[in-house]
Amino acid sequence: MSVGRWKRMSRTGLMLLVVPLFLALAACATAPSAPPPAADAATATEYVLGTGDKLRLTVFNEPTLSGEFEVNSGGFISVPLIGNIKAQGETAHGLETAITQKLAGGYMRDPRVNIEVLQYRPFYIIGEVAKPGEYPYRNGMNIMSAVAVAGGFTYRANDTTVTIRRAGQTQDYSYPVTTTTMVLPGDIVRVGERLF
């Protein structure tokens, strides 16, 4: 075998080893583990309150106890007469129950309480979009509408897959860019660069 032929074969063999290795590494870097099975099921369950949500509390026939409140950085709202109530991690119904129990514990005979979410906490979009940043959440928002709010994809963007870190999670998960991928309040959406 000639030296030239051996060099060509060595180069070809090296390419056969390097290309699959490169593709495997690229796949690991761009595709975090699959989302938890129930990740998008969160849209079907009752909304969980968090820091930055604005609420309307109505105590029927008690206008001095009713009003608009924002969940503070500690996760509480400060309600007249009963003080701080933990809102973060509660649903609107759960918060209604907690406030009702506090009011019934010596302040009112038969309190009727209603909680309504006036404004959801914002979501964040970073990476390869025209205007990365913080944006107000709108009910029913999907990944396509979130990207549109941020000015659309840049020319370098991977427009088929994004990663999302849901509020309260510590890991990013990969999601397809479709109208069925929902964005939730507090999400951090990252749009990466395409490989080629």
Short mmCIF file of C-alpha atoms in Angstrom, two decimals:
data_model
loop_
_atom_site.label_atom_id
_atom_site.label_comp_id
_atom_site.label_asym_id
_atom_site.label_seq_id
_atom_site.Cartn_x
_atom_site.Cartn_y
_atom_site.Cartn_z
CA MET A 1 0.00 0.00 0.00
CA SER A 2 1.37 3.39 -0.96
CA VAL A 3 1.95 6.12 1.61
CA GLY A 4 -0.50 8.43 -0.20
CA ARG A 5 -3.26 5.81 -0.19
CA TRP A 6 -2.65 5.06 3.51
CA LYS A 7 -2.94 8.80 4.35
CA ARG A 8 -6.24 9.06 2.44
CA MET A 9 -7.62 6.01 4.25
CA SER A 10 -6.44 7.39 7.61
CA ARG A 11 -8.12 10.73 6.90
CA THR A 12 -11.37 9.00 5.90
CA GLY A 13 -11.30 6.79 8.99
CA LEU A 14 -10.65 9.79 11.21
CA MET A 15 -13.60 11.66 9.68
CA LEU A 16 -15.83 8.62 10.25
CA LEU A 17 -14.91 8.79 13.95
CA VAL A 18 -14.94 12.57 14.41
CA VAL A 19 -18.22 13.46 12.66
CA PRO A 20 -20.46 11.12 14.74
CA LEU A 21 -18.68 12.27 17.90
CA PHE A 22 -19.24 15.94 16.98
CA LEU A 23 -22.94 15.31 16.23
CA ALA A 24 -23.41 13.45 19.51
CA LEU A 25 -21.79 16.29 21.49
CA ALA A 26 -23.87 18.89 19.65
CA ALA A 27 -27.06 16.97 20.42
CA CYS A 28 -26.16 16.87 24.12
CA ALA A 29 -25.44 20.60 24.17
CA THR A 30 -28.64 21.67 22.44
CA ALA A 31 -31.16 19.16 23.73
CA PRO A 32 -31.48 19.05 27.50
CA SER A 33 -33.33 16.10 28.91
CA ALA A 34 -36.95 15.69 27.95
CA PRO A 35 -39.47 17.70 29.96
CA PRO A 36 -41.20 16.03 32.86
CA PRO A 37 -44.35 14.24 31.65
CA ALA A 38 -46.64 16.64 33.51
CA ALA A 39 -44.82 19.86 32.54
CA ASP A 40 -47.47 21.08 30.13
CA ALA A 41 -50.24 19.55 32.22
CA ALA A 42 -49.74 22.59 34.48
CA THR A 43 -51.90 24.53 32.04
CA ALA A 44 -54.78 22.15 32.72
CA THR A 45 -54.56 22.42 36.52
CA GLU A 46 -55.41 25.37 38.72
CA TYR A 47 -52.92 28.24 38.57
CA VAL A 48 -50.41 28.42 41.44
CA LEU A 49 -49.75 31.93 42.74
CA GLY A 50 -46.26 33.39 42.97
CA THR A 51 -44.24 36.56 43.57
CA GLY A 52 -45.36 39.40 41.29
CA ASP A 53 -48.96 38.24 40.79
CA LYS A 54 -51.54 40.98 41.31
CA LEU A 55 -54.77 39.87 43.00
CA ARG A 56 -58.19 41.31 43.73
CA LEU A 57 -59.53 40.25 47.12
CA THR A 58 -63.26 40.68 47.65
CA VAL A 59 -64.81 40.13 51.07
CA PHE A 60 -68.54 40.44 50.46
CA ASN A 61 -70.23 43.33 52.30
CA GLU A 62 -66.82 44.43 53.65
CA PRO A 63 -65.38 47.08 51.31
CA THR A 64 -62.70 48.07 53.84
CA LEU A 65 -61.22 44.55 53.70
CA SER A 66 -61.47 44.26 49.91
CA GLY A 67 -58.87 45.57 47.48
CA GLU A 68 -56.01 44.86 45.11
CA PHE A 69 -52.86 43.21 46.41
CA GLU A 70 -49.52 42.14 44.93
CA VAL A 71 -47.72 39.02 46.13
CA ASN A 72 -44.50 40.44 47.60
CA SER A 73 -40.97 39.05 47.30
CA GLY A 74 -41.53 36.93 50.42
CA GLY A 75 -44.63 35.36 48.87
CA PHE A 76 -47.16 37.14 51.13
CA ILE A 77 -50.04 39.58 50.78
CA SER A 78 -50.91 41.92 53.63
CA VAL A 79 -54.64 41.84 54.31
CA PRO A 80 -56.29 44.46 56.57
CA LEU A 81 -57.33 43.13 59.98
CA ILE A 82 -55.55 39.76 59.66
CA GLY A 83 -52.06 40.78 58.47
CA ASN A 84 -49.70 38.77 56.26
CA ILE A 85 -51.07 35.68 54.53
CA LYS A 86 -48.87 33.28 52.54
CA ALA A 87 -49.97 33.40 48.89
CA GLN A 88 -46.99 31.90 47.06
CA GLY A 89 -47.57 28.23 46.28
CA GLU A 90 -51.32 28.53 46.87
CA THR A 91 -54.09 28.42 44.31
CA ALA A 92 -56.69 31.20 44.31
CA HIS A 93 -59.13 28.77 45.94
CA GLY A 94 -56.58 27.76 48.59
CA LEU A 95 -55.90 31.42 49.40
CA GLU A 96 -59.65 32.10 49.65
CA THR A 97 -59.91 29.24 52.17
CA ALA A 98 -56.96 30.51 54.24
CA ILE A 99 -58.36 34.06 54.40
CA THR A 100 -61.87 32.79 55.18
CA GLN A 101 -60.53 30.71 58.09
CA LYS A 102 -58.56 33.68 59.50
CA LEU A 103 -61.57 36.00 59.27
CA ALA A 104 -63.88 33.38 60.79
CA GLY A 105 -61.45 32.92 63.69
CA GLY A 106 -62.81 35.83 65.72
CA TYR A 107 -63.31 38.68 63.22
CA MET A 108 -66.45 37.79 61.22
CA ARG A 109 -69.30 35.36 61.62
CA ASP A 110 -69.73 34.10 58.05
CA PRO A 111 -67.06 35.59 55.75
CA ARG A 112 -67.44 35.09 52.01
CA VAL A 113 -64.16 35.64 50.20
CA ASN A 114 -63.24 35.71 46.52
CA ILE A 115 -59.75 35.92 44.96
CA GLU A 116 -59.23 36.90 41.32
CA VAL A 117 -55.88 37.11 39.51
CA LEU A 118 -55.75 40.56 37.91
CA GLN A 119 -52.25 40.32 36.44
CA TYR A 120 -49.96 37.32 36.20
CA ARG A 121 -46.25 37.56 36.96
CA PRO A 122 -44.11 38.20 33.86
CA PHE A 123 -42.22 35.68 31.77
CA TYR A 124 -38.68 36.14 30.44
CA ILE A 125 -37.28 35.41 26.99
CA ILE A 126 -33.55 35.45 26.30
CA GLY A 127 -31.17 34.44 23.55
CA GLU A 128 -31.71 34.73 19.81
CA VAL A 129 -34.76 37.02 19.69
CA ALA A 130 -34.84 40.64 18.52
CA LYS A 131 -35.77 42.08 21.94
CA PRO A 132 -34.86 39.77 24.84
CA GLY A 133 -36.27 40.72 28.22
CA GLU A 134 -39.19 40.61 30.64
CA TYR A 135 -42.73 40.65 29.24
CA PRO A 136 -46.21 40.61 30.75
CA TYR A 137 -47.91 37.24 30.60
CA ARG A 138 -51.23 36.87 28.78
CA ASN A 139 -53.56 33.96 29.43
CA GLY A 140 -53.19 31.17 26.86
CA MET A 141 -49.75 32.30 25.64
CA ASN A 142 -47.78 29.78 23.57
CA ILE A 143 -44.15 29.81 22.49
CA MET A 144 -44.95 31.29 19.07
CA SER A 145 -46.78 34.27 20.58
CA ALA A 146 -44.01 34.72 23.19
CA VAL A 147 -41.38 34.94 20.42
CA ALA A 148 -43.59 37.37 18.49
CA VAL A 149 -43.88 39.63 21.57
CA ALA A 150 -40.06 39.64 21.76
CA GLY A 151 -39.75 40.85 18.15
CA GLY A 152 -39.29 37.47 16.47
CA PHE A 153 -36.27 35.24 15.93
CA THR A 154 -32.88 36.59 14.89
CA TYR A 155 -31.32 35.17 11.72
CA ARG A 156 -29.06 32.92 13.88
CA ALA A 157 -31.92 31.45 15.94
CA ASN A 158 -32.80 27.80 16.23
CA ASP A 159 -36.47 28.20 15.30
CA THR A 160 -37.44 24.56 15.88
CA THR A 161 -36.54 24.06 19.56
CA VAL A 162 -36.34 26.24 22.68
CA THR A 163 -35.50 25.51 26.29
CA ILE A 164 -37.79 26.57 29.11
CA ARG A 165 -37.16 26.71 32.84
CA ARG A 166 -40.54 26.64 34.52
CA ALA A 167 -41.08 28.71 37.65
CA GLY A 168 -39.90 26.70 40.64
CA GLN A 169 -37.75 24.30 38.58
CA THR A 170 -33.95 24.19 38.63
CA GLN A 171 -33.38 22.69 35.18
CA ASP A 172 -34.08 23.77 31.61
CA TYR A 173 -36.06 21.41 29.38
CA SER A 174 -36.26 21.31 25.61
CA TYR A 175 -39.60 22.01 23.88
CA PRO A 176 -40.60 22.20 20.20
CA VAL A 177 -41.52 25.57 18.73
CA THR A 178 -45.21 24.95 18.09
CA THR A 179 -48.52 26.54 19.01
CA THR A 180 -49.12 23.70 21.50
CA THR A 181 -46.02 24.51 23.61
CA MET A 182 -47.45 26.76 26.30
CA VAL A 183 -45.59 29.49 28.18
CA LEU A 184 -46.55 29.96 31.83
CA PRO A 185 -46.10 32.92 34.18
CA GLY A 186 -42.57 33.10 35.57
CA ASP A 187 -41.07 30.93 32.79
CA ILE A 188 -37.59 31.67 31.43
CA VAL A 189 -37.54 30.88 27.71
CA ARG A 190 -34.14 30.54 26.03
CA VAL A 191 -33.81 30.64 22.24
CA GLY A 192 -30.49 29.15 21.19
CA GLU A 193 -28.41 29.45 18.03
CA ARG A 194 -28.81 26.94 15.25
CA LEU A 195 -25.78 24.76 14.59
CA PHE A 196 -25.48 25.35 10.84
#
